[in-house]
Short mmCIF file of C-alpha atoms in Angstrom, two decimals:
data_model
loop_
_atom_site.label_atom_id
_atom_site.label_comp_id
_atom_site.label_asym_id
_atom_site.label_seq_id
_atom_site.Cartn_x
_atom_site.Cartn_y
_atom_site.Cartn_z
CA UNK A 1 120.23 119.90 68.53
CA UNK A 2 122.27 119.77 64.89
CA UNK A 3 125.85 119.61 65.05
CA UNK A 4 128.40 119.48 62.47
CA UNK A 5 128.31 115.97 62.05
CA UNK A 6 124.38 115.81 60.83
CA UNK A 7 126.17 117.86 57.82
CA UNK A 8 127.64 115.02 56.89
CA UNK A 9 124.95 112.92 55.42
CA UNK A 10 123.71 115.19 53.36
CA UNK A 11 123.85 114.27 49.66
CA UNK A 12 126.03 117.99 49.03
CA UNK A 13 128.60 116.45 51.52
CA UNK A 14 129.66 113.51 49.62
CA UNK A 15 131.73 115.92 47.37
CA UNK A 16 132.93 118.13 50.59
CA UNK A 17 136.08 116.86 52.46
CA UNK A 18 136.59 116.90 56.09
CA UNK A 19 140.12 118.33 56.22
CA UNK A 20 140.61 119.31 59.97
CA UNK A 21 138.93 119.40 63.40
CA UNK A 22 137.10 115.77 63.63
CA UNK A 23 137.26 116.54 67.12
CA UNK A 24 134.51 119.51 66.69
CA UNK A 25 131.74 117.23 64.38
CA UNK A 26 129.62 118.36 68.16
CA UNK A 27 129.39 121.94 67.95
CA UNK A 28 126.04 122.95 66.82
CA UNK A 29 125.03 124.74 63.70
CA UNK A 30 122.16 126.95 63.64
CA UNK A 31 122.41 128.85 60.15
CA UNK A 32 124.88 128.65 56.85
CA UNK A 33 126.67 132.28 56.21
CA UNK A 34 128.90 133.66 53.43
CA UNK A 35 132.03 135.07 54.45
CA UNK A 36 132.75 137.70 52.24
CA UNK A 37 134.80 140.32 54.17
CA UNK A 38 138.35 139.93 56.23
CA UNK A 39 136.17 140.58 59.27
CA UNK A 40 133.27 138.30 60.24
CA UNK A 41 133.18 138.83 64.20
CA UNK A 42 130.53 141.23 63.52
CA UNK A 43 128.11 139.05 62.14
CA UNK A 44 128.16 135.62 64.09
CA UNK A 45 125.26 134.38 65.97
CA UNK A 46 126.85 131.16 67.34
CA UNK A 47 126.39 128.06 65.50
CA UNK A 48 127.47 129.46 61.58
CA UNK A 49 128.07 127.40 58.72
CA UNK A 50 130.49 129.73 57.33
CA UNK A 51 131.01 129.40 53.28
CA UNK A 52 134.01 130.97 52.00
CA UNK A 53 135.03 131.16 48.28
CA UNK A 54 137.90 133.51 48.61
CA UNK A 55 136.95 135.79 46.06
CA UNK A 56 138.09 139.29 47.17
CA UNK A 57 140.65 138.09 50.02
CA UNK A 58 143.72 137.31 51.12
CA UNK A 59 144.28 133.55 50.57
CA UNK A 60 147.61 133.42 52.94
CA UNK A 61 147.37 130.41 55.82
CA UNK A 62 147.98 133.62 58.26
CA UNK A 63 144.50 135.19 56.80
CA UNK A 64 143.18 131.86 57.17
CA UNK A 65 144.10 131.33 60.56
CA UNK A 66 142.13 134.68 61.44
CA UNK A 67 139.25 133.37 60.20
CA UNK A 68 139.32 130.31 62.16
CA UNK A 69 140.08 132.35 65.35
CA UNK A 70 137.86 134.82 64.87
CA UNK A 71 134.94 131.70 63.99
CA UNK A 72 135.84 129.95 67.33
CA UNK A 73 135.87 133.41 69.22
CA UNK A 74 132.10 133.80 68.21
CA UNK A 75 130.90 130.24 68.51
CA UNK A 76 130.54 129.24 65.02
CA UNK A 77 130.25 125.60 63.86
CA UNK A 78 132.64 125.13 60.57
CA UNK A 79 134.31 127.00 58.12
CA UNK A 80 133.70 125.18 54.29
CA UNK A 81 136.17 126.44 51.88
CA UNK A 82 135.58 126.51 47.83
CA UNK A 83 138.92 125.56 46.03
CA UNK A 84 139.89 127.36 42.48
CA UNK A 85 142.89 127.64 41.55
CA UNK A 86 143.10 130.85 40.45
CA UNK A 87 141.96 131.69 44.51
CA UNK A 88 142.53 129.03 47.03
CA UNK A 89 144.37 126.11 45.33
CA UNK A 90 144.30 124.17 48.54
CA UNK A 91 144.42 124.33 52.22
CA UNK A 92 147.81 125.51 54.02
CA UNK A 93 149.04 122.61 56.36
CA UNK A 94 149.61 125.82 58.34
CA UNK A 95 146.01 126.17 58.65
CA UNK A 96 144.58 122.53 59.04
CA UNK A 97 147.21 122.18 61.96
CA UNK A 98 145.45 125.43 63.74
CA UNK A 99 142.06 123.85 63.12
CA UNK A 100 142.90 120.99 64.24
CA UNK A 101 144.80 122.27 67.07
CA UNK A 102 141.39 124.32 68.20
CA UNK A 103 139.10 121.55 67.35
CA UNK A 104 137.05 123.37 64.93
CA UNK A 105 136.00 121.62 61.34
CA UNK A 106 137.52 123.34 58.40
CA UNK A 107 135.93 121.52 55.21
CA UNK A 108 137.14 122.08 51.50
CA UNK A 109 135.19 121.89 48.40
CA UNK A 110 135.24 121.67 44.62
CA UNK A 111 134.56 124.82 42.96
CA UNK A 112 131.78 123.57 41.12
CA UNK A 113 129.52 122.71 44.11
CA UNK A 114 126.91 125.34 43.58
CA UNK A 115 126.46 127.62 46.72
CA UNK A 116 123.21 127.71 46.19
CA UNK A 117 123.15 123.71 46.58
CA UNK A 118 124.84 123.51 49.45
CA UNK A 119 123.01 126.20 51.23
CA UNK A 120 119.64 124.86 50.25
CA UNK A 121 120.28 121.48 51.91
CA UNK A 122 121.96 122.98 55.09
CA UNK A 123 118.86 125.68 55.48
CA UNK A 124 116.39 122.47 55.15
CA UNK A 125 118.27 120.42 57.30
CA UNK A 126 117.93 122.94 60.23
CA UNK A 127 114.39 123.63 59.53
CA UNK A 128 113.36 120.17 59.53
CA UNK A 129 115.12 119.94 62.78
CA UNK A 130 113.45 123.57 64.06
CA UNK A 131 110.43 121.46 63.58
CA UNK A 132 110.72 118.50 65.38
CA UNK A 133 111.95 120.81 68.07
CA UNK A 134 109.01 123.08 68.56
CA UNK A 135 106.62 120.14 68.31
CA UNK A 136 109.18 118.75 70.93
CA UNK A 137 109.51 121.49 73.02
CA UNK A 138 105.30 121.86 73.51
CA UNK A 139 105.47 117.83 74.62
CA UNK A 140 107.79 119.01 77.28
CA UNK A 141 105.68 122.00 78.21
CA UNK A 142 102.61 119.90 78.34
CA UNK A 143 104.48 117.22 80.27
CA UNK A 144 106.65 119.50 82.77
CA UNK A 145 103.93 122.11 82.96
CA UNK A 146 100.81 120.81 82.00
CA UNK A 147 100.28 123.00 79.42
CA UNK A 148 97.45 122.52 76.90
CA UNK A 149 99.68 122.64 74.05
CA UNK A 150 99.20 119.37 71.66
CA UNK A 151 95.88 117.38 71.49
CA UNK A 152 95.10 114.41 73.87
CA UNK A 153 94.64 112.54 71.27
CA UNK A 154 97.95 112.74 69.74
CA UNK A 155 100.00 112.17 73.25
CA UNK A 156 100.14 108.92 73.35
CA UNK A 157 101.92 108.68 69.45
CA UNK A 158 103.98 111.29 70.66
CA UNK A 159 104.87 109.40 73.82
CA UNK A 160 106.07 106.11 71.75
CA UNK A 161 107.55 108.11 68.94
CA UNK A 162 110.40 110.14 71.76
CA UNK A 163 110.13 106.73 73.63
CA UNK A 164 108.98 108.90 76.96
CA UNK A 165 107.68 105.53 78.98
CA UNK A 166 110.15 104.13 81.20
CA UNK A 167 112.01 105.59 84.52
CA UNK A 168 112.52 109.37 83.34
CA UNK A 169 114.21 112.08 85.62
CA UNK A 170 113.98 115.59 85.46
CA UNK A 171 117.16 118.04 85.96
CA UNK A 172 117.47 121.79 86.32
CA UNK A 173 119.86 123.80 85.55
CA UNK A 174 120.75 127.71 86.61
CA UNK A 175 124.19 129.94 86.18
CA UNK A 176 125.21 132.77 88.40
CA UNK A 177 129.06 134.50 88.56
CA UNK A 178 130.74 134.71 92.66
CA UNK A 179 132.38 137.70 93.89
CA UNK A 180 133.42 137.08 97.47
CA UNK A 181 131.38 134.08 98.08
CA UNK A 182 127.83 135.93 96.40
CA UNK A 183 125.92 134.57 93.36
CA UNK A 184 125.42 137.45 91.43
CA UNK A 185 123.18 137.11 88.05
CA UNK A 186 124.62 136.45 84.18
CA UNK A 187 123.01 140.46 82.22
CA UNK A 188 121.99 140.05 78.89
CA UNK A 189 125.43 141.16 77.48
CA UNK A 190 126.70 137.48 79.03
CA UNK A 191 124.52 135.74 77.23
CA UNK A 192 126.62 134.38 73.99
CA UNK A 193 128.85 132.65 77.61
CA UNK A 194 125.48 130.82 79.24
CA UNK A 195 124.70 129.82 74.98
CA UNK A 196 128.15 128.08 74.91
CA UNK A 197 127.78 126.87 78.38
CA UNK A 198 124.18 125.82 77.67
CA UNK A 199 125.85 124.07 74.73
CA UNK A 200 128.16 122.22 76.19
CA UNK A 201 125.44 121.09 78.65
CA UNK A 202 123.58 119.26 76.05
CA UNK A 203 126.47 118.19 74.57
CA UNK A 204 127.67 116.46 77.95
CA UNK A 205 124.14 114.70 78.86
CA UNK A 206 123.60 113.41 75.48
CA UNK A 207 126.82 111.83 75.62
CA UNK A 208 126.51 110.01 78.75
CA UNK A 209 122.59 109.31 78.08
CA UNK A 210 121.00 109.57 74.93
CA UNK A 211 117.63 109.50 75.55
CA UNK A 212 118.06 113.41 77.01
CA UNK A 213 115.54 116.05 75.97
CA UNK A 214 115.98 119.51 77.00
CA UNK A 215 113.84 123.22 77.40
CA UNK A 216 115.45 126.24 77.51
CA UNK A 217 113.19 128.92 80.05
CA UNK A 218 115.11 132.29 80.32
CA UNK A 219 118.06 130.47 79.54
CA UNK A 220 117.99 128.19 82.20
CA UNK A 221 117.64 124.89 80.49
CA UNK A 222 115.68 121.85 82.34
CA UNK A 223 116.05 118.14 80.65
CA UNK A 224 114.28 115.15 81.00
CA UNK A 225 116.17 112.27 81.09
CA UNK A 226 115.95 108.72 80.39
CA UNK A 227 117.65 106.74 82.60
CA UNK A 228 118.92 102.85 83.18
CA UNK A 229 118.41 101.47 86.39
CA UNK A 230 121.98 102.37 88.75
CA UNK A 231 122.33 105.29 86.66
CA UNK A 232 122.22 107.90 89.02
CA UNK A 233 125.12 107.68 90.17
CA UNK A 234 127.13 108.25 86.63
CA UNK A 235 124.44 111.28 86.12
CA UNK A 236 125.81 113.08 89.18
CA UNK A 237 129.39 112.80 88.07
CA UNK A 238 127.80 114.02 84.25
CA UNK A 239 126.77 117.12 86.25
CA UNK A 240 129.91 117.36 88.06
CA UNK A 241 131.83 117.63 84.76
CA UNK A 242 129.55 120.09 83.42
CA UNK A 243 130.07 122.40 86.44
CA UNK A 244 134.44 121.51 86.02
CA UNK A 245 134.43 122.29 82.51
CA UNK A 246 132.51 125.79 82.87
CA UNK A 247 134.62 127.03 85.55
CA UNK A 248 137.56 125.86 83.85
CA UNK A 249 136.52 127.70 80.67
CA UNK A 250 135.05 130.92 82.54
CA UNK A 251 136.35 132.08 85.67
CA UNK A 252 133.79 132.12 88.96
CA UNK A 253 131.43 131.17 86.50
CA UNK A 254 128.95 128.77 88.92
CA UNK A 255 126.48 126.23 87.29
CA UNK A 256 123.87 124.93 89.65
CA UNK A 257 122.05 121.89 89.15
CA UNK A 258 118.57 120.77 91.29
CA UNK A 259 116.94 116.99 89.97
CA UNK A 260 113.88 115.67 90.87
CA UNK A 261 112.93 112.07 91.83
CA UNK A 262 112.60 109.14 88.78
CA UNK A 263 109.59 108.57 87.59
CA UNK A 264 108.61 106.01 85.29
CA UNK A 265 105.32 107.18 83.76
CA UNK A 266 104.88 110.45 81.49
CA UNK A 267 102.30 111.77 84.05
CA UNK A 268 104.04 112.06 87.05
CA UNK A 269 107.12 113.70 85.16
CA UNK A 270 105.52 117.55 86.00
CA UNK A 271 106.38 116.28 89.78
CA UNK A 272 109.57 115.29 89.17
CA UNK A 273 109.64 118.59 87.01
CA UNK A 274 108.73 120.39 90.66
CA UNK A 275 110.75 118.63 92.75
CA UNK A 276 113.89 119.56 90.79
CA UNK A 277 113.30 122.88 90.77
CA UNK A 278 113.12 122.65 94.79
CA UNK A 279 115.94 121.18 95.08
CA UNK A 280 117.62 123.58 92.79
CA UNK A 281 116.28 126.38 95.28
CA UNK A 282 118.18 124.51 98.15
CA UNK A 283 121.25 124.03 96.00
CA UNK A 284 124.49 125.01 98.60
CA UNK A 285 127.88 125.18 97.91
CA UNK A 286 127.73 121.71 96.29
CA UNK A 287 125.59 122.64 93.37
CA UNK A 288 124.10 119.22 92.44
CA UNK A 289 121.05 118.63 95.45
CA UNK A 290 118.77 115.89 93.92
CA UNK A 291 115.59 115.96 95.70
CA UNK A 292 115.93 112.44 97.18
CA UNK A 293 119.23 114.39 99.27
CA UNK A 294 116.83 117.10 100.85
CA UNK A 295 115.49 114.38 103.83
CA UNK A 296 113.01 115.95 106.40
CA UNK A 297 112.56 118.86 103.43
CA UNK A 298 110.95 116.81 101.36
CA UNK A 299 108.22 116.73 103.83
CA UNK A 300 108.32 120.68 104.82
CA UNK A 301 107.95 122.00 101.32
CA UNK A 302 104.76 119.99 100.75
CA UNK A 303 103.24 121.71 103.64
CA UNK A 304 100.05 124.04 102.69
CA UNK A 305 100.93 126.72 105.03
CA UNK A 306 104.10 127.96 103.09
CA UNK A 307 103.81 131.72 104.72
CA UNK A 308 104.51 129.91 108.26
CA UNK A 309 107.82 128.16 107.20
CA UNK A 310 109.03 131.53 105.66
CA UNK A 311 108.15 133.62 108.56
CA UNK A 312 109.69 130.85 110.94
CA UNK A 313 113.05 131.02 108.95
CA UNK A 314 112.96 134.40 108.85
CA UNK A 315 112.76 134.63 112.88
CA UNK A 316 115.06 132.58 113.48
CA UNK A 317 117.21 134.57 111.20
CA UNK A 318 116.68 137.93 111.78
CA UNK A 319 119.29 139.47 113.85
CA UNK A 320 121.35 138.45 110.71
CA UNK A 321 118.90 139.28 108.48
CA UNK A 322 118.86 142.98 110.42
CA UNK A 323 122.20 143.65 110.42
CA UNK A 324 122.95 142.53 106.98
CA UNK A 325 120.62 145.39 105.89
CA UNK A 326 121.65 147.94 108.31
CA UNK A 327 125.62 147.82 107.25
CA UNK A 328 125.73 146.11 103.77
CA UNK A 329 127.66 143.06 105.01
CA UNK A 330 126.64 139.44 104.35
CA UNK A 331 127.20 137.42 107.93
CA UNK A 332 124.04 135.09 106.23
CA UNK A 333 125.99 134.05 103.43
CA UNK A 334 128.97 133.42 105.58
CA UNK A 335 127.17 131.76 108.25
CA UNK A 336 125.80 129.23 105.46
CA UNK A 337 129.68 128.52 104.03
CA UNK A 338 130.74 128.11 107.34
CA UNK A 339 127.78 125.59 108.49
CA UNK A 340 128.39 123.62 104.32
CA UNK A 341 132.05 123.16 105.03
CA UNK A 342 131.50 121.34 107.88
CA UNK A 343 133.06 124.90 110.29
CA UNK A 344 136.29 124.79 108.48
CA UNK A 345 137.67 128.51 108.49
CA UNK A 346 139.97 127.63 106.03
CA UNK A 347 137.39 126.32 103.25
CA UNK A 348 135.08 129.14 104.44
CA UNK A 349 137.72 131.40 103.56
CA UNK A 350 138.85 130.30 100.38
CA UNK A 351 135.21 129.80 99.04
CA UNK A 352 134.46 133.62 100.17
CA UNK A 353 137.87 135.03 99.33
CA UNK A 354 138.30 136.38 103.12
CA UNK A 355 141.33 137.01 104.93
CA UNK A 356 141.29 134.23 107.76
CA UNK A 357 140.95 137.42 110.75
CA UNK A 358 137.78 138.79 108.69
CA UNK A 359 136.52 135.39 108.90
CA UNK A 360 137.26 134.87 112.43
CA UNK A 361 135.89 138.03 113.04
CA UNK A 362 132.98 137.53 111.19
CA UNK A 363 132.23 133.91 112.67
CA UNK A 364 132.20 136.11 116.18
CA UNK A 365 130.01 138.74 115.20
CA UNK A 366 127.25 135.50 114.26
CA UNK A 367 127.71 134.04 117.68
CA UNK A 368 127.05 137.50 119.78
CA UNK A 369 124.27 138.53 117.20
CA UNK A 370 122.68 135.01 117.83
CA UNK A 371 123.47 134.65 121.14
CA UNK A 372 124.65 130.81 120.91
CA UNK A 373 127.90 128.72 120.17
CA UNK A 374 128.56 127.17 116.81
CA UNK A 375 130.16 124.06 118.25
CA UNK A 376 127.17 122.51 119.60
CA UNK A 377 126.09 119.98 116.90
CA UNK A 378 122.26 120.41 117.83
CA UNK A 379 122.83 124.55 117.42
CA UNK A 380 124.41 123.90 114.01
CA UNK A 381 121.67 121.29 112.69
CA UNK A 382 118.89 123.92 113.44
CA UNK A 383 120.52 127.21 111.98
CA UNK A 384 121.71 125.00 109.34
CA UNK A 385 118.07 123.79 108.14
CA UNK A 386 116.78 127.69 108.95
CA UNK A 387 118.97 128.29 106.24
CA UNK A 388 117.81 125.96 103.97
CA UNK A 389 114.29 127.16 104.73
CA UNK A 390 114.97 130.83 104.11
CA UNK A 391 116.90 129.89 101.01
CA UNK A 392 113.76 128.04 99.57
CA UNK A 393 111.17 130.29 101.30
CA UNK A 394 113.16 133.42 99.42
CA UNK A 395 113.46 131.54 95.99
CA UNK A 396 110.12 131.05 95.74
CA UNK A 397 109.14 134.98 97.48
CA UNK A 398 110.76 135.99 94.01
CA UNK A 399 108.30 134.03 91.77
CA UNK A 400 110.54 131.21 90.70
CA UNK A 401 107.96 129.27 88.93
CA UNK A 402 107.34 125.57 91.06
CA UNK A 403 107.85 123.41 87.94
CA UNK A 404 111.08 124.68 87.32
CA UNK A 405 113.28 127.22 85.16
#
């Protein structure tokens, strides 16, 4: 993925200046634009190089400042600003404070830099890139999904060229909003939130490991990842600030992520490709389940009589399951908080947003339907992994593809 700071070695750049927002050189630029109207909301994609010259508008730091906001408002990557004096003499201090104060790169250039110029070598620079990413992304469809995408011949120059040998791990990655303790899906209008957040992702993983490739399926993006021996540990707290920083930035916003085992040959990365995606299925309140976590589950989901597991959970289950349906309540759901937070009303509440006597009533209503009491360990072990079971069986009743996404 380009990001500001690839701009910068471009031969145009030598004569552009980096006036505000170092801290921004990482947000990723997809196309250069022209800004030649007061409003340019409208018209962002995410990712603009926007080129300004002035000509026709305001030139006050307060117009300025509007620009920036309304840039950073639709995910754009810079604002580059022509100088003249007869327009835009310089850049208001006002203004490169508020850049820098929002982290976004404001750049100013000489008049005389041809538009043209710059926008050729920014436009080339992203295609070149758009490239190396498609032939990229077939390597990782071939790899993760054996698909028949790139000749056998040319794998194993491939392979050495993206340095793919070595211990490898594959992560998935899926966003949902909670109401009341229930993932509910990201619509198509939320989609410019899961590109930032999807973003930031990549942004996060390549900082902490560089070797990190990525594919994005229905925007749910999957990475393989290179990895150092004792380095799972630091990628679990990676994915733990990725989840932090989106529901810090959006509100109930829930980021899920399922990883496979480490592999250290480019064959057996499709498995690792499944085996995330499994553990993604099983992901509970935690929201980072590598597959090495699952245990006994491991075993289950590799048997060859899936339909019997299903139906089993789903036995076990059912007065829930039945009464769920018959009065649009959710004592599953609740049951599952309860069993995740080790019984504790009080987490079980807060995660659910219940009133502690609809809880308590709730917690009843689970007993009498089930006919058994919640404080015996070996009664909470078995509902618990039902649970599990009927969260994978239902996952993959849907169609959720087995190598991931």
């Amino acid at each position: 993925m380009l990001s500001v700071k690839s701009l910068l070695g471009l031969e145009c750049f030598r004569r552009i200046t980096l006036e505000a927002g170092k801290n921004g050189l990482h947000r990723r630029i997809s196309w250069p634009n022209i800004a030649q109207t007061a409003s340019i909301r409208e018209w962002l994609v995410g990712g603009d190089v926007i080129l300004m010259s002035g000509v026709g508008l305001d030139h006050s730091a307060a117009f300025l400042n509007n620009m920036i906001e309304q840039a950073v408002a639709g995910d754009a990557a810079c604002l580059i600003i022509l100088l003249h004096r007869d327009l835009i003499p310089e850049i208001p201090a006002e203004t490169v404070a508020y850049a820098d104060k929002q982290g976004f790169p404001l750049f100013s250039a000489p008049w005389d830099l041809q538009l043209a110029t710059l926008i050729g070598e920014v436009s080339t620079l992203i295609l070149q890139d758009q490239y190396g990413e498609n032939l990229m992304n077939e390597l990782l469809e071939m790899l993760l999904f054996k698909r028949e995408l790139i000749p056998e011949d040319l794998m194993p120059n491939l392979v050495d060229k993206y340095r793919l040998k070595g211990p490898h791990i594959v992560v998935a990655s899926a966003c949902s909003w909670v109401n009341a303790g229930v993932d509910l899906p990201m619509r198509l209008a939320e989609l410019p939130i899961r590109r930032q957040v999807n973003s930031m992702m990549i942004q996060t993983l390549r900082g902490a490991f560089s070797q990190t490739y990525y594919i994005n399926r229905d925007w749910n993006m999957i990475f393989l990842i290179g990895l150092r021996p004792g380095q799972e540990r630091q990628l679990r707290q990676a994915l733990r600030e990725i989840q932090r920083r989106a529901a810090e930035a959006y509100h109930s916003l829930r980021v899920c992520f399922g990883a496979g085992n480490i592999y250290r040959t480019p064959e057996l990365f499709a498995r690792s490709c499944q085996e995330a995606a499994k553990s993604l299925s099983l992901c509970g309140e935690e929201s980072v389940t590598f597959f090495s976590d699952l245990g006994i589950f491991q075993l289950l989901m590799e048997l060859p009589d899936q339909r019997r597991v299903r139906e089993y959970a789903a036995e076990q289950l059912a007065p829930l399951l039945e009464y769920d349906a018959k009065y649009k309540k959710n004592l599953l759901r609740t049951l599952e908080i309860y069993l995740q937070t080790n019984c504790s009303c009080k987490k079980t509440a807060e995660i659910m947003y219940l009133h502690r006597n609809t809880l308590t009533y709730q917690i009843d209503k689970i007993r009498s339907l089930l006919g058994v009491s919640l404080e015996e360990a070996e009664v909470r072990n078995h509902f618990y992994n039902c649970l599990k079971l009927y969260r994978y069986s239902r996952e993959r009743k849907k169609g959720a593809p087995e190598g991931g996404g």
